Amino acid sequence: MPRTPPSIAIIGAGMGGLAAAATLRQAGLDVKVYEQAPHFERVGAGIQMMPNSMKVLRRIGVEEKVRGISFEPYSHLNREWDTGKVIRELPMPESLFGAPYLCMHRADLHSALVSVLPRETVQLDKKLVGLEQTSRQVTLAFADGTRAQANAVVAADGVHSLVRELIIGPDMPLHKGRIAYRAIFPAALLNGFDIGRSRTKWWGLDRHIVIYYTRADRSELYFVTSVPEPAEWLTRESWSAKGDVKELRKAYEGFHSEVRQVLEACPDCHKWAILEREPLPRWSDGRVALLGDACHPMTPYMAQGAATAIEDAAVLARCLKEVDGEDIEGAFQRYEAHRKPRTSRIQAISSANTWMKGGDDDTSWLYGYDAWNVPLTPTESLARTT
Ligand SMILES: Cc1cc2nc3c(=O)[nH]c(=O)nc-3n(C[C@H](O)[C@H](O)[C@H](O)COP(=O)(O)OP(=O)(O)OC[C@H]3O[C@@H](n4cnc5c(N)ncnc54)[C@H](O)[C@@H]3O)c2cc1C
């Protein structure tokens, strides 16, 4: 008799939730995504996708949708803030790690992920407010008074995850007094100045700025910074919070003229509180598991937050594919056992902000990782602290 596939409710239609919807569907699971937003906003930001996440995107049909429109940088280029001296450059041809390194508009990646899912998979305007589980299923309660049931829940509800709070306990993410300014704007505003063929990180003493094109035709560019913020500035939702472009320029006054040209041309900027967490004691509780920023939020300094959420999606699908509905808890534990050592390592390096700051450390463990083919860690190696 053909088996009935387990039903999985995914909370959150960000990069992680959508990628999980695609990978779990491919694994034969019955998937629904519940997203609190009534519609998708076109968030004005760029995003870098490294080969490790591109390999996942390739198999779910997203690579082909973003490839033609994205900018493919020649290298990761790291330069000193004032002299411009190159402190480390890593050329990133596709042949190096078996997938391209692409920079794009964040909304283009999001739309591509939405487009590989059947329309009815994602339900908007569904804000989760509570959940209850029994040994066989989970009941979800939404703010509009409706309920839904599933055999299991994957919570991809971001850094302020309600589900994390419900299954692990309440606490606040860490804010170490740093913020990111970001802006995306037409390259025509640079009046002929070309920011070059690479994605460049300019390393200052206590601040940095990363600059790259987001379109294949170099018609649009993006930058994102990290600067100390003297006041305790924090908003719960910061994708839409505005920054002051004059303050931003002042923060980068002594920087190399190439940086200043970009900041002078920038018409407007946004401001984002940089949040992170220490690795969680566990990622799941029974039939409810966390994914992406909900369980391993990190600083954006290695450009791996969305990438690791996308990797999670592939590994979770591999773990769930093996179950017949009876051992979902075990599948969630195998997923955590495999993923947590890697994401904890990335969280720590990202927090310290030392990635490619000179030296010639190995980068293949990060960019060469293949979530579809890496051997899965046995569950016995999962040492939970609670
Ligand atoms: C400035 C900046 C630059 C970055 N650059 C990069 C980069 O270049 N590359 C990279 O890989 N990563 C980057 N990141 C990190 C990346 O943005 C995040 O790690 C990624 O968005 C996490 O995806 P997610 O799906 O886990 O969470 P989110 O993208 O936060 O999605 C969570 C979703 O859940 C929904 N939700 C929340 N609560 C509920 C609820 N109760 N009910 C229903 N829905 C709910 C939200 O509305 C949202 O749609 C950057 C981050 C920042 C801040």
XYZ file of C-alpha atoms and ligand atoms in Angstrom:
439
model
C 0.000 0.000 0.000
C 1.412 3.448 -0.800
C 2.235 5.249 2.437
C 0.549 8.560 3.331
C 3.304 11.133 3.533
C 3.655 12.917 6.888
C 2.223 16.434 6.871
C 4.653 19.185 7.848
C 3.645 22.728 8.805
C 6.420 25.257 8.252
C 6.164 28.526 10.175
C 7.646 31.487 8.286
C 8.146 32.104 4.572
C 11.622 33.647 4.785
C 14.599 32.137 2.957
C 14.770 29.175 5.334
C 11.052 28.366 5.392
C 10.678 28.546 1.618
C 13.805 26.498 0.970
C 12.525 23.883 3.434
C 9.138 23.821 1.720
C 10.869 23.042 -1.579
C 13.271 20.402 -0.239
C 10.607 18.654 1.881
C 8.181 18.558 -1.038
C 10.882 16.966 -3.148
C 11.355 14.389 -0.389
C 7.677 13.474 -0.804
C 6.283 15.210 2.297
C 2.982 17.027 2.441
C 3.983 20.637 3.186
C 2.169 23.871 4.099
C 3.879 27.159 4.956
C 2.224 29.674 7.282
C 3.513 33.247 7.046
C 2.370 36.128 9.253
C 2.806 38.850 6.609
C -0.300 39.610 4.533
C 1.905 40.003 1.445
C 5.586 39.825 0.561
C 7.445 43.163 0.724
C 10.356 43.755 -1.647
C 13.000 44.246 1.074
C 15.693 46.582 -0.259
C 18.888 44.638 0.324
C 21.451 42.531 -1.436
C 22.359 38.978 -0.540
C 25.401 36.838 -1.269
C 24.896 33.170 -2.051
C 28.038 31.078 -1.764
C 28.597 27.681 -3.421
C 27.466 25.814 -0.284
C 23.937 27.227 -0.518
C 23.925 27.361 -4.335
C 24.232 23.563 -4.389
C 20.961 23.321 -2.467
C 19.302 25.955 -4.653
C 20.437 24.073 -7.758
C 18.520 20.920 -6.888
C 15.271 22.756 -6.088
C 15.311 24.673 -9.376
C 16.241 28.103 -7.986
C 19.775 28.393 -9.365
C 18.560 28.613 -12.953
C 16.124 31.380 -12.007
C 18.663 33.643 -10.314
C 21.762 32.896 -12.327
C 21.090 35.078 -15.329
C 20.158 38.136 -13.300
C 22.758 37.951 -10.517
C 26.248 39.383 -10.371
C 28.987 36.759 -10.268
C 31.938 38.321 -8.445
C 35.436 37.374 -9.474
C 36.577 37.089 -5.866
C 36.186 37.769 -2.187
C 38.404 40.778 -1.919
C 39.527 42.074 1.473
C 41.178 45.477 1.666
C 42.483 47.843 4.319
C 40.091 50.642 5.099
C 42.418 53.587 4.400
C 45.262 52.500 2.120
C 43.186 50.028 0.123
C 45.980 47.443 0.445
C 44.727 43.945 -0.378
C 44.902 41.801 2.777
C 43.354 38.678 1.262
C 41.790 37.791 -2.050
C 40.035 34.513 -2.818
C 39.064 34.110 -6.492
C 35.774 32.177 -6.644
C 35.417 30.530 -10.056
C 32.590 27.997 -10.220
C 35.133 25.210 -10.691
C 36.616 25.811 -7.226
C 33.691 24.497 -5.176
C 31.403 23.121 -7.889
C 28.821 25.904 -7.803
C 28.810 29.628 -8.496
C 29.172 32.487 -6.050
C 26.348 34.937 -6.787
C 25.308 38.330 -5.450
C 21.732 39.462 -6.026
C 18.807 41.498 -4.852
C 17.357 39.771 -1.816
C 13.838 40.080 -3.223
C 14.881 38.281 -6.418
C 16.080 35.293 -4.425
C 12.912 35.326 -2.348
C 10.702 35.488 -5.452
C 12.627 32.639 -7.067
C 12.059 30.499 -3.975
C 8.329 31.338 -3.982
C 8.110 30.514 -7.688
C 9.226 26.894 -7.314
C 6.327 26.160 -4.936
C 2.709 25.537 -5.927
C 0.642 28.598 -5.061
C -1.437 26.796 -2.425
C 1.646 25.758 -0.442
C 2.127 29.184 1.164
C -0.641 30.713 3.249
C -0.194 34.397 4.018
C -1.658 36.411 6.908
C -1.288 33.437 9.237
C 0.485 34.607 12.374
C 1.175 31.700 14.689
C 0.236 32.481 18.308
C 0.450 29.066 19.943
C 0.905 25.340 19.458
C 0.121 22.117 21.272
C 1.468 18.681 20.528
C 0.390 15.144 21.299
C 2.346 12.000 20.524
C 0.904 11.923 16.977
C 0.329 15.493 15.853
C 0.661 19.215 16.458
C -2.172 21.745 16.513
C -1.343 25.288 15.500
C -3.322 28.362 16.580
C -3.238 31.539 14.497
C -3.999 35.156 15.374
C -7.083 35.143 13.113
C -8.662 32.478 15.324
C -8.130 29.600 12.894
C -6.311 26.359 13.656
C -4.406 23.819 11.620
C -2.969 20.382 12.281
C 0.107 18.608 11.048
C 2.185 15.578 11.925
C 5.136 17.862 12.645
C 6.193 21.517 12.648
C 9.330 23.158 11.290
C 9.705 26.641 12.730
C 11.579 28.982 10.416
C 10.187 32.058 12.141
C 13.406 34.030 12.400
C 15.573 35.505 15.130
C 12.578 36.502 17.297
C 11.062 33.023 16.915
C 7.916 32.464 18.952
C 8.304 28.717 18.551
C 11.818 28.835 20.002
C 10.373 30.680 22.976
C 7.647 28.062 23.381
C 9.892 25.004 23.181
C 13.165 26.290 24.698
C 12.032 29.208 26.889
C 11.974 32.997 26.638
C 15.117 35.097 26.308
C 16.422 37.975 24.233
C 18.857 37.655 21.326
C 22.281 39.209 21.978
C 22.800 42.742 20.740
C 26.452 43.692 21.160
C 25.942 47.372 20.400
C 26.592 47.206 16.672
C 24.359 48.100 13.780
C 24.390 47.587 10.031
C 23.616 50.373 7.609
C 22.592 49.084 4.229
C 21.548 50.554 0.897
C 20.818 49.324 -2.585
C 20.748 51.828 -5.428
C 21.311 52.331 -9.186
C 24.959 52.258 -10.243
C 24.183 55.215 -12.534
C 24.379 57.404 -9.409
C 28.118 56.647 -9.236
C 28.664 58.912 -12.252
C 30.855 56.457 -14.093
C 32.805 55.140 -11.104
C 33.109 51.322 -11.197
C 33.323 49.453 -7.882
C 35.148 46.604 -9.628
C 34.669 42.957 -10.443
C 34.813 41.604 -6.875
C 32.785 41.700 -3.708
C 34.949 43.892 -1.535
C 35.126 44.039 2.234
C 36.918 47.101 3.560
C 38.299 46.348 7.027
C 38.496 49.302 9.425
C 39.702 49.283 13.017
C 36.304 48.883 14.671
C 34.018 48.904 11.625
C 33.791 47.558 8.112
C 31.821 47.915 4.904
C 31.056 45.306 2.229
C 30.251 46.512 -1.296
C 29.076 44.609 -4.374
C 26.919 44.730 -7.494
C 23.602 42.887 -7.328
C 22.840 42.539 -11.036
C 24.630 40.775 -13.858
C 24.663 44.002 -15.891
C 26.186 45.917 -12.929
C 23.295 48.364 -12.967
C 22.698 48.199 -9.223
C 24.962 48.055 -6.185
C 24.625 47.316 -2.517
C 26.598 47.900 0.626
C 26.237 46.731 4.189
C 28.261 47.925 7.167
C 28.953 47.103 10.775
C 29.513 50.076 13.079
C 29.331 50.591 16.829
C 26.109 52.301 17.838
C 26.564 54.530 20.869
C 22.913 54.419 21.930
C 21.073 51.206 22.731
C 19.155 51.003 19.474
C 17.041 48.006 18.818
C 13.797 47.360 16.993
C 11.983 44.069 16.762
C 11.530 44.353 13.014
C 14.332 46.276 11.443
C 14.174 45.555 7.702
C 12.165 48.762 7.232
C 13.911 51.051 9.784
C 15.549 54.064 8.121
C 19.085 55.304 8.818
C 20.547 58.781 8.447
C 22.849 58.900 5.431
C 24.769 61.885 6.876
C 25.566 59.933 10.045
C 26.611 57.001 7.882
C 29.020 59.129 5.809
C 30.467 60.590 9.005
C 31.081 57.081 10.379
C 33.265 56.341 7.305
C 34.960 59.729 6.966
C 38.569 58.529 6.905
C 37.940 55.559 4.627
C 39.496 55.098 1.186
C 38.141 57.345 -1.557
C 36.521 54.352 -3.320
C 34.350 53.783 -0.241
C 33.568 57.462 0.119
C 32.498 57.715 -3.504
C 29.952 54.984 -2.906
C 28.654 56.617 0.270
C 28.468 60.035 -1.387
C 26.371 58.572 -4.211
C 24.051 56.701 -1.870
C 20.711 58.534 -1.702
C 19.193 56.828 1.290
C 19.905 54.029 3.747
C 18.383 51.593 6.203
C 19.628 50.600 9.610
C 19.533 47.168 11.196
C 20.375 46.062 14.757
C 22.874 43.198 14.535
C 21.577 40.311 16.616
C 22.986 36.903 17.403
C 22.652 34.079 19.918
C 24.852 31.504 21.540
C 24.131 27.989 20.197
C 20.886 26.672 21.714
C 20.872 23.628 24.025
C 18.548 21.838 21.589
C 16.741 22.485 18.342
C 13.614 20.424 18.746
C 10.988 19.266 21.162
C 9.105 16.166 20.110
C 7.467 16.899 16.763
C 8.563 20.536 16.593
C 11.967 21.554 15.196
C 13.657 24.892 14.541
C 15.480 25.947 11.368
C 17.559 28.937 10.238
C 17.683 32.112 12.335
C 15.139 30.617 14.726
C 17.865 28.297 16.043
C 21.243 29.688 14.932
C 21.027 33.440 14.284
C 24.418 34.912 13.535
C 26.006 38.217 12.658
C 25.957 38.867 8.899
C 29.780 39.088 8.698
C 30.333 35.780 6.888
C 27.174 36.107 4.757
C 26.056 32.694 5.986
C 22.749 33.287 7.819
C 20.449 32.532 4.912
C 22.988 30.109 3.432
C 22.988 27.937 6.549
C 19.172 28.099 6.730
C 19.124 26.783 3.141
C 21.623 24.050 4.040
C 19.390 23.125 7.012
C 16.522 22.655 4.557
C 18.434 20.069 2.513
C 19.676 18.080 5.501
C 16.247 18.143 7.151
C 14.701 16.771 3.972
C 17.241 13.944 3.881
C 16.500 13.055 7.507
C 12.714 13.201 7.078
C 12.743 11.303 3.820
C 13.826 8.208 5.688
C 10.904 8.208 8.170
C 7.500 6.661 7.704
C 5.730 9.058 10.077
C 6.554 7.073 13.188
C 10.005 8.437 13.881
C 9.771 12.130 13.195
C 11.381 12.919 16.555
C 14.360 10.752 15.665
C 14.657 12.462 12.277
C 14.690 15.865 13.991
C 17.442 14.667 16.314
C 19.533 13.355 13.406
C 19.094 16.717 11.688
C 20.294 18.584 14.771
C 23.167 16.151 15.358
C 24.454 16.795 11.889
C 23.811 20.504 11.597
C 24.588 21.948 15.004
C 28.386 21.485 15.087
C 28.671 23.251 11.735
C 26.313 26.133 12.466
C 27.824 26.640 15.947
C 31.265 26.930 14.381
C 30.005 29.452 11.842
C 28.154 31.414 14.540
C 31.381 31.696 16.578
C 33.604 32.814 13.667
C 30.943 35.189 12.451
C 30.593 36.715 15.905
C 34.358 37.261 16.168
C 34.372 38.764 12.653
C 37.685 37.205 11.674
C 36.677 35.376 8.481
C 39.226 36.116 5.726
C 40.735 38.963 7.691
C 44.122 38.225 6.196
C 45.852 34.853 6.612
C 45.205 31.919 4.348
C 42.923 29.748 6.474
C 41.129 26.905 4.724
C 37.788 27.988 3.257
C 36.797 24.668 1.700
C 35.027 23.341 4.834
C 32.620 26.263 4.504
C 32.112 26.786 0.779
C 32.801 23.197 -0.312
C 30.103 21.700 1.942
C 27.469 19.782 0.015
C 24.309 19.392 2.119
C 22.913 16.791 -0.287
C 25.844 14.425 -0.105
C 27.693 14.957 3.159
C 27.457 11.832 5.367
C 24.886 12.315 8.122
C 26.166 12.215 11.687
C 24.775 9.362 13.794
C 22.219 10.468 16.402
C 24.323 8.977 19.240
C 26.784 11.843 18.836
C 24.126 14.327 19.842
C 25.158 15.558 23.274
C 22.368 17.750 24.491
C 23.035 20.017 27.412
C 19.481 19.779 28.749
C 22.190 43.250 6.977
C 22.171 41.763 6.741
C 22.815 41.205 5.642
C 22.781 39.810 5.428
N 23.439 39.286 4.351
C 23.410 37.932 4.156
C 24.061 37.356 3.028
O 24.654 38.042 2.195
N 23.999 35.989 2.876
C 23.352 35.188 3.775
O 23.331 33.960 3.596
N 22.713 35.723 4.845
C 22.725 37.064 5.058
N 22.077 37.607 6.123
C 21.363 36.716 7.059
C 19.997 36.363 6.546
O 19.273 37.514 6.200
C 19.209 35.589 7.589
O 20.034 34.654 8.222
C 18.046 34.869 6.910
O 17.131 35.814 6.421
C 17.355 33.918 7.892
O 16.271 33.298 7.228
P 15.099 32.641 8.072
O 14.169 32.090 7.058
O 15.658 31.753 9.117
O 14.432 33.852 8.857
P 13.722 35.160 8.301
O 14.270 35.557 6.988
O 13.768 36.157 9.409
O 12.208 34.704 8.061
C 11.329 34.471 9.129
C 9.912 34.531 8.572
O 9.012 34.077 9.581
C 7.902 34.941 9.629
N 7.334 34.838 10.985
C 7.895 35.249 12.137
N 7.090 34.994 13.180
C 5.984 34.392 12.667
C 4.774 33.889 13.245
N 4.552 33.963 14.575
N 3.848 33.328 12.447
C 4.054 33.236 11.086
N 5.171 33.723 10.480
C 6.133 34.284 11.270
C 8.481 36.300 9.300
O 7.476 37.215 8.880
C 9.469 35.949 8.209
O 8.879 35.940 6.926
C 22.090 38.980 6.334
C 21.439 39.550 7.441
C 21.473 40.921 7.636
C 20.780 41.490 8.822
